[in-house]
Amino acid sequence: MSYTLDANLLLYASDEAGPFHARALEVVRQAAEGPEIVYLFWPTIMAYLRIATHPAVFRRPLSATEAVANVEALLGRAHVQTPGEQERFWQRFCDVAADAAPTGNLVPDAHLVALMLENGVRTIWTHDRDYRRFRGIEVRDPFE
């Protein structure tokens, strides 16, 4: 089985003061240990870097060095893959958009779902209920 992680799990795992920290850290550690293939898409990584270092979000935001080190620790694992947009991406995005009609904050979610579908990934671990709007993927919430 392969799957992807949403940025919110990475963020919760980094927020030691947050109520979701322990469980999110457990999920991220399991992903790091493998053996399942884990896809970390670039929009997820960039969202993590942007939010984890933002002083308005975390009581103690990560430094850029800390956040990058966290990403590199995952990317250094042989079973962690970072595919990006390919030739069929725009058509996949249009299909997702035609079905879910994303606007505003749902556009990045549709982007990630299109990347998942283009790369054959059907499962996302996330606490974001918005992903349930998209057909063709399975949403797993580690906090339920």
mmCIF file with all atom_site columns, C-alpha atoms in Angstrom:
data_model
loop_
_atom_site.group_PDB
_atom_site.id
_atom_site.type_symbol
_atom_site.label_atom_id
_atom_site.label_alt_id
_atom_site.label_comp_id
_atom_site.label_asym_id
_atom_site.label_entity_id
_atom_site.label_seq_id
_atom_site.pdbx_PDB_ins_code
_atom_site.Cartn_x
_atom_site.Cartn_y
_atom_site.Cartn_z
_atom_site.occupancy
_atom_site.B_iso_or_equiv
_atom_site.pdbx_formal_charge
_atom_site.auth_seq_id
_atom_site.auth_comp_id
_atom_site.auth_asym_id
_atom_site.auth_atom_id
_atom_site.pdbx_PDB_model_num
ATOM 1   C CA . MET A 1 1   ? 0.000   0.000  0.000   1.00 0.00 ? 1   MET A CA 1
ATOM 2   C CA . SER A 1 2   ? 1.145   3.542  -0.673  1.00 0.00 ? 2   SER A CA 1
ATOM 3   C CA . TYR A 1 3   ? -0.214  6.780  0.685   1.00 0.00 ? 3   TYR A CA 1
ATOM 4   C CA . THR A 1 4   ? 0.495   10.455 1.178   1.00 0.00 ? 4   THR A CA 1
ATOM 5   C CA . LEU A 1 5   ? 0.513   12.724 4.199   1.00 0.00 ? 5   LEU A CA 1
ATOM 6   C CA . ASP A 1 6   ? -1.194  16.090 4.314   1.00 0.00 ? 6   ASP A CA 1
ATOM 7   C CA . ALA A 1 7   ? 0.717   19.103 5.588   1.00 0.00 ? 7   ALA A CA 1
ATOM 8   C CA . ASN A 1 8   ? -1.475  19.281 8.685   1.00 0.00 ? 8   ASN A CA 1
ATOM 9   C CA . LEU A 1 9   ? -0.041  16.006 10.014  1.00 0.00 ? 9   LEU A CA 1
ATOM 10  C CA . LEU A 1 10  ? 3.504   17.247 9.495   1.00 0.00 ? 10  LEU A CA 1
ATOM 11  C CA . LEU A 1 11  ? 2.588   20.479 11.250  1.00 0.00 ? 11  LEU A CA 1
ATOM 12  C CA . TYR A 1 12  ? 0.906   18.768 14.189  1.00 0.00 ? 12  TYR A CA 1
ATOM 13  C CA . ALA A 1 13  ? 3.951   16.521 14.564  1.00 0.00 ? 13  ALA A CA 1
ATOM 14  C CA . SER A 1 14  ? 6.150   19.627 14.804  1.00 0.00 ? 14  SER A CA 1
ATOM 15  C CA . ASP A 1 15  ? 3.908   21.557 17.204  1.00 0.00 ? 15  ASP A CA 1
ATOM 16  C CA . GLU A 1 16  ? 4.954   20.173 20.585  1.00 0.00 ? 16  GLU A CA 1
ATOM 17  C CA . ALA A 1 17  ? 2.460   22.422 22.389  1.00 0.00 ? 17  ALA A CA 1
ATOM 18  C CA . GLY A 1 18  ? -0.513  21.316 20.303  1.00 0.00 ? 18  GLY A CA 1
ATOM 19  C CA . PRO A 1 19  ? -3.174  18.796 21.325  1.00 0.00 ? 19  PRO A CA 1
ATOM 20  C CA . PHE A 1 20  ? -2.573  16.608 18.242  1.00 0.00 ? 20  PHE A CA 1
ATOM 21  C CA . HIS A 1 21  ? 1.207   16.410 18.589  1.00 0.00 ? 21  HIS A CA 1
ATOM 22  C CA . ALA A 1 22  ? 1.655   12.917 20.036  1.00 0.00 ? 22  ALA A CA 1
ATOM 23  C CA . ARG A 1 23  ? -0.604  11.077 17.588  1.00 0.00 ? 23  ARG A CA 1
ATOM 24  C CA . ALA A 1 24  ? 0.648   13.049 14.566  1.00 0.00 ? 24  ALA A CA 1
ATOM 25  C CA . LEU A 1 25  ? 4.247   12.369 15.549  1.00 0.00 ? 25  LEU A CA 1
ATOM 26  C CA . GLU A 1 26  ? 3.414   8.667  15.768  1.00 0.00 ? 26  GLU A CA 1
ATOM 27  C CA . VAL A 1 27  ? 1.919   8.694  12.244  1.00 0.00 ? 27  VAL A CA 1
ATOM 28  C CA . VAL A 1 28  ? 4.890   10.590 10.801  1.00 0.00 ? 28  VAL A CA 1
ATOM 29  C CA . ARG A 1 29  ? 7.340   8.232  12.520  1.00 0.00 ? 29  ARG A CA 1
ATOM 30  C CA . GLN A 1 30  ? 5.491   5.222  11.101  1.00 0.00 ? 30  GLN A CA 1
ATOM 31  C CA . ALA A 1 31  ? 5.695   6.801  7.662   1.00 0.00 ? 31  ALA A CA 1
ATOM 32  C CA . ALA A 1 32  ? 9.424   7.370  8.118   1.00 0.00 ? 32  ALA A CA 1
ATOM 33  C CA . GLU A 1 33  ? 9.983   3.774  9.183   1.00 0.00 ? 33  GLU A CA 1
ATOM 34  C CA . GLY A 1 34  ? 8.180   2.269  6.191   1.00 0.00 ? 34  GLY A CA 1
ATOM 35  C CA . PRO A 1 35  ? 8.070   -0.103 4.461   1.00 0.00 ? 35  PRO A CA 1
ATOM 36  C CA . GLU A 1 36  ? 5.074   1.324  2.555   1.00 0.00 ? 36  GLU A CA 1
ATOM 37  C CA . ILE A 1 37  ? 5.853   3.862  -0.136  1.00 0.00 ? 37  ILE A CA 1
ATOM 38  C CA . VAL A 1 38  ? 5.036   7.351  1.083   1.00 0.00 ? 38  VAL A CA 1
ATOM 39  C CA . TYR A 1 39  ? 4.479   10.139 -1.407  1.00 0.00 ? 39  TYR A CA 1
ATOM 40  C CA . LEU A 1 40  ? 5.288   13.633 -0.219  1.00 0.00 ? 40  LEU A CA 1
ATOM 41  C CA . PHE A 1 41  ? 4.124   16.005 -2.880  1.00 0.00 ? 41  PHE A CA 1
ATOM 42  C CA . TRP A 1 42  ? 5.911   19.329 -3.271  1.00 0.00 ? 42  TRP A CA 1
ATOM 43  C CA . PRO A 1 43  ? 2.853   21.460 -2.426  1.00 0.00 ? 43  PRO A CA 1
ATOM 44  C CA . THR A 1 44  ? 2.650   19.602 0.908   1.00 0.00 ? 44  THR A CA 1
ATOM 45  C CA . ILE A 1 45  ? 6.312   20.182 1.638   1.00 0.00 ? 45  ILE A CA 1
ATOM 46  C CA . MET A 1 46  ? 6.110   23.871 0.740   1.00 0.00 ? 46  MET A CA 1
ATOM 47  C CA . ALA A 1 47  ? 2.976   24.342 2.861   1.00 0.00 ? 47  ALA A CA 1
ATOM 48  C CA . TYR A 1 48  ? 4.739   22.714 5.788   1.00 0.00 ? 48  TYR A CA 1
ATOM 49  C CA . LEU A 1 49  ? 7.782   24.975 5.410   1.00 0.00 ? 49  LEU A CA 1
ATOM 50  C CA . ARG A 1 50  ? 5.616   28.084 5.071   1.00 0.00 ? 50  ARG A CA 1
ATOM 51  C CA . ILE A 1 51  ? 3.362   27.387 8.038   1.00 0.00 ? 51  ILE A CA 1
ATOM 52  C CA . ALA A 1 52  ? 5.822   25.747 10.469  1.00 0.00 ? 52  ALA A CA 1
ATOM 53  C CA . THR A 1 53  ? 8.100   28.787 10.324  1.00 0.00 ? 53  THR A CA 1
ATOM 54  C CA . HIS A 1 54  ? 5.325   31.392 10.565  1.00 0.00 ? 54  HIS A CA 1
ATOM 55  C CA . PRO A 1 55  ? 5.231   33.233 13.918  1.00 0.00 ? 55  PRO A CA 1
ATOM 56  C CA . ALA A 1 56  ? 1.478   33.840 13.720  1.00 0.00 ? 56  ALA A CA 1
ATOM 57  C CA . VAL A 1 57  ? 0.766   30.104 13.582  1.00 0.00 ? 57  VAL A CA 1
ATOM 58  C CA . PHE A 1 58  ? 2.985   28.371 16.132  1.00 0.00 ? 58  PHE A CA 1
ATOM 59  C CA . ARG A 1 59  ? 3.651   29.655 19.618  1.00 0.00 ? 59  ARG A CA 1
ATOM 60  C CA . ARG A 1 60  ? 7.277   28.720 18.931  1.00 0.00 ? 60  ARG A CA 1
ATOM 61  C CA . PRO A 1 61  ? 7.700   28.571 15.155  1.00 0.00 ? 61  PRO A CA 1
ATOM 62  C CA . LEU A 1 62  ? 10.453  26.411 13.776  1.00 0.00 ? 62  LEU A CA 1
ATOM 63  C CA . SER A 1 63  ? 13.516  28.063 12.349  1.00 0.00 ? 63  SER A CA 1
ATOM 64  C CA . ALA A 1 64  ? 14.025  27.557 8.631   1.00 0.00 ? 64  ALA A CA 1
ATOM 65  C CA . THR A 1 65  ? 16.921  25.238 9.474   1.00 0.00 ? 65  THR A CA 1
ATOM 66  C CA . GLU A 1 66  ? 14.737  23.099 11.762  1.00 0.00 ? 66  GLU A CA 1
ATOM 67  C CA . ALA A 1 67  ? 11.890  22.873 9.270   1.00 0.00 ? 67  ALA A CA 1
ATOM 68  C CA . VAL A 1 68  ? 14.189  21.967 6.381   1.00 0.00 ? 68  VAL A CA 1
ATOM 69  C CA . ALA A 1 69  ? 15.911  19.348 8.545   1.00 0.00 ? 69  ALA A CA 1
ATOM 70  C CA . ASN A 1 70  ? 12.535  17.751 9.294   1.00 0.00 ? 70  ASN A CA 1
ATOM 71  C CA . VAL A 1 71  ? 11.757  17.549 5.588   1.00 0.00 ? 71  VAL A CA 1
ATOM 72  C CA . GLU A 1 72  ? 15.200  16.194 4.766   1.00 0.00 ? 72  GLU A CA 1
ATOM 73  C CA . ALA A 1 73  ? 14.832  13.490 7.423   1.00 0.00 ? 73  ALA A CA 1
ATOM 74  C CA . LEU A 1 74  ? 11.786  12.186 5.562   1.00 0.00 ? 74  LEU A CA 1
ATOM 75  C CA . LEU A 1 75  ? 13.155  12.701 2.060   1.00 0.00 ? 75  LEU A CA 1
ATOM 76  C CA . GLY A 1 76  ? 16.292  10.790 3.005   1.00 0.00 ? 76  GLY A CA 1
ATOM 77  C CA . ARG A 1 77  ? 14.282  7.580  3.346   1.00 0.00 ? 77  ARG A CA 1
ATOM 78  C CA . ALA A 1 78  ? 14.430  5.286  0.319   1.00 0.00 ? 78  ALA A CA 1
ATOM 79  C CA . HIS A 1 79  ? 10.674  4.599  0.382   1.00 0.00 ? 79  HIS A CA 1
ATOM 80  C CA . VAL A 1 80  ? 9.674   8.294  0.419   1.00 0.00 ? 80  VAL A CA 1
ATOM 81  C CA . GLN A 1 81  ? 8.999   9.665  -3.058  1.00 0.00 ? 81  GLN A CA 1
ATOM 82  C CA . THR A 1 82  ? 8.459   13.240 -4.275  1.00 0.00 ? 82  THR A CA 1
ATOM 83  C CA . PRO A 1 83  ? 6.732   13.154 -7.651  1.00 0.00 ? 83  PRO A CA 1
ATOM 84  C CA . GLY A 1 84  ? 5.505   16.364 -9.192  1.00 0.00 ? 84  GLY A CA 1
ATOM 85  C CA . GLU A 1 85  ? 3.189   17.425 -11.934 1.00 0.00 ? 85  GLU A CA 1
ATOM 86  C CA . GLN A 1 86  ? 3.550   15.465 -15.153 1.00 0.00 ? 86  GLN A CA 1
ATOM 87  C CA . GLU A 1 87  ? 2.043   15.667 -18.635 1.00 0.00 ? 87  GLU A CA 1
ATOM 88  C CA . ARG A 1 88  ? -1.453  14.597 -17.529 1.00 0.00 ? 88  ARG A CA 1
ATOM 89  C CA . PHE A 1 89  ? -1.606  16.870 -14.483 1.00 0.00 ? 89  PHE A CA 1
ATOM 90  C CA . TRP A 1 90  ? -3.739  19.637 -15.969 1.00 0.00 ? 90  TRP A CA 1
ATOM 91  C CA . GLN A 1 91  ? -6.352  17.176 -17.226 1.00 0.00 ? 91  GLN A CA 1
ATOM 92  C CA . ARG A 1 92  ? -6.428  15.456 -13.819 1.00 0.00 ? 92  ARG A CA 1
ATOM 93  C CA . PHE A 1 93  ? -6.839  18.828 -12.128 1.00 0.00 ? 93  PHE A CA 1
ATOM 94  C CA . CYS A 1 94  ? -9.663  19.768 -14.500 1.00 0.00 ? 94  CYS A CA 1
ATOM 95  C CA . ASP A 1 95  ? -11.389 16.438 -13.774 1.00 0.00 ? 95  ASP A CA 1
ATOM 96  C CA . VAL A 1 96  ? -11.093 16.975 -10.019 1.00 0.00 ? 96  VAL A CA 1
ATOM 97  C CA . ALA A 1 97  ? -12.256 20.580 -10.358 1.00 0.00 ? 97  ALA A CA 1
ATOM 98  C CA . ALA A 1 98  ? -15.242 19.624 -12.531 1.00 0.00 ? 98  ALA A CA 1
ATOM 99  C CA . ASP A 1 99  ? -16.341 17.167 -9.865  1.00 0.00 ? 99  ASP A CA 1
ATOM 100 C CA . ALA A 1 100 ? -15.657 19.164 -6.678  1.00 0.00 ? 100 ALA A CA 1
ATOM 101 C CA . ALA A 1 101 ? -15.807 22.778 -7.969  1.00 0.00 ? 101 ALA A CA 1
ATOM 102 C CA . PRO A 1 102 ? -12.999 23.964 -5.656  1.00 0.00 ? 102 PRO A CA 1
ATOM 103 C CA . THR A 1 103 ? -12.676 27.639 -4.840  1.00 0.00 ? 103 THR A CA 1
ATOM 104 C CA . GLY A 1 104 ? -10.541 29.569 -2.386  1.00 0.00 ? 104 GLY A CA 1
ATOM 105 C CA . ASN A 1 105 ? -8.803  27.323 0.121   1.00 0.00 ? 105 ASN A CA 1
ATOM 106 C CA . LEU A 1 106 ? -10.042 24.177 -1.635  1.00 0.00 ? 106 LEU A CA 1
ATOM 107 C CA . VAL A 1 107 ? -7.884  24.888 -4.707  1.00 0.00 ? 107 VAL A CA 1
ATOM 108 C CA . PRO A 1 108 ? -4.656  23.646 -3.045  1.00 0.00 ? 108 PRO A CA 1
ATOM 109 C CA . ASP A 1 109 ? -6.544  20.548 -1.869  1.00 0.00 ? 109 ASP A CA 1
ATOM 110 C CA . ALA A 1 110 ? -7.703  19.900 -5.437  1.00 0.00 ? 110 ALA A CA 1
ATOM 111 C CA . HIS A 1 111 ? -4.105  20.364 -6.589  1.00 0.00 ? 111 HIS A CA 1
ATOM 112 C CA . LEU A 1 112 ? -2.959  17.671 -4.159  1.00 0.00 ? 112 LEU A CA 1
ATOM 113 C CA . VAL A 1 113 ? -5.799  15.316 -5.125  1.00 0.00 ? 113 VAL A CA 1
ATOM 114 C CA . ALA A 1 114 ? -4.926  15.743 -8.814  1.00 0.00 ? 114 ALA A CA 1
ATOM 115 C CA . LEU A 1 115 ? -1.293  14.891 -8.004  1.00 0.00 ? 115 LEU A CA 1
ATOM 116 C CA . MET A 1 116 ? -2.442  11.841 -6.064  1.00 0.00 ? 116 MET A CA 1
ATOM 117 C CA . LEU A 1 117 ? -4.598  10.588 -8.913  1.00 0.00 ? 117 LEU A CA 1
ATOM 118 C CA . GLU A 1 118 ? -1.931  11.280 -11.526 1.00 0.00 ? 118 GLU A CA 1
ATOM 119 C CA . ASN A 1 119 ? 0.571   9.228  -9.524  1.00 0.00 ? 119 ASN A CA 1
ATOM 120 C CA . GLY A 1 120 ? -1.760  6.381  -8.568  1.00 0.00 ? 120 GLY A CA 1
ATOM 121 C CA . VAL A 1 121 ? -1.977  7.324  -4.886  1.00 0.00 ? 121 VAL A CA 1
ATOM 122 C CA . ARG A 1 122 ? -5.432  6.718  -3.442  1.00 0.00 ? 122 ARG A CA 1
ATOM 123 C CA . THR A 1 123 ? -4.969  7.289  0.307   1.00 0.00 ? 123 THR A CA 1
ATOM 124 C CA . ILE A 1 124 ? -4.236  10.477 2.225   1.00 0.00 ? 124 ILE A CA 1
ATOM 125 C CA . TRP A 1 125 ? -3.676  10.744 5.953   1.00 0.00 ? 125 TRP A CA 1
ATOM 126 C CA . THR A 1 126 ? -5.125  14.069 7.075   1.00 0.00 ? 126 THR A CA 1
ATOM 127 C CA . HIS A 1 127 ? -7.252  15.738 9.713   1.00 0.00 ? 127 HIS A CA 1
ATOM 128 C CA . ASP A 1 128 ? -8.725  18.038 7.053   1.00 0.00 ? 128 ASP A CA 1
ATOM 129 C CA . ARG A 1 129 ? -12.328 16.990 6.430   1.00 0.00 ? 129 ARG A CA 1
ATOM 130 C CA . ASP A 1 130 ? -12.423 18.935 3.152   1.00 0.00 ? 130 ASP A CA 1
ATOM 131 C CA . TYR A 1 131 ? -10.664 16.068 1.400   1.00 0.00 ? 131 TYR A CA 1
ATOM 132 C CA . ARG A 1 132 ? -13.826 13.991 1.814   1.00 0.00 ? 132 ARG A CA 1
ATOM 133 C CA . ARG A 1 133 ? -15.370 16.129 -0.949  1.00 0.00 ? 133 ARG A CA 1
ATOM 134 C CA . PHE A 1 134 ? -13.123 14.538 -3.544  1.00 0.00 ? 134 PHE A CA 1
ATOM 135 C CA . ARG A 1 135 ? -14.011 11.281 -5.248  1.00 0.00 ? 135 ARG A CA 1
ATOM 136 C CA . GLY A 1 136 ? -11.443 8.644  -6.074  1.00 0.00 ? 136 GLY A CA 1
ATOM 137 C CA . ILE A 1 137 ? -9.412  8.921  -2.868  1.00 0.00 ? 137 ILE A CA 1
ATOM 138 C CA . GLU A 1 138 ? -9.599  7.433  0.612   1.00 0.00 ? 138 GLU A CA 1
ATOM 139 C CA . VAL A 1 139 ? -9.243  9.815  3.555   1.00 0.00 ? 139 VAL A CA 1
ATOM 140 C CA . ARG A 1 140 ? -7.804  8.460  6.785   1.00 0.00 ? 140 ARG A CA 1
ATOM 141 C CA . ASP A 1 141 ? -7.977  10.655 9.858   1.00 0.00 ? 141 ASP A CA 1
ATOM 142 C CA . PRO A 1 142 ? -5.633  9.417  12.600  1.00 0.00 ? 142 PRO A CA 1
ATOM 143 C CA . PHE A 1 143 ? -7.594  11.356 15.218  1.00 0.00 ? 143 PHE A CA 1
ATOM 144 C CA . GLU A 1 144 ? -10.920 9.574  14.689  1.00 0.00 ? 144 GLU A CA 1
#
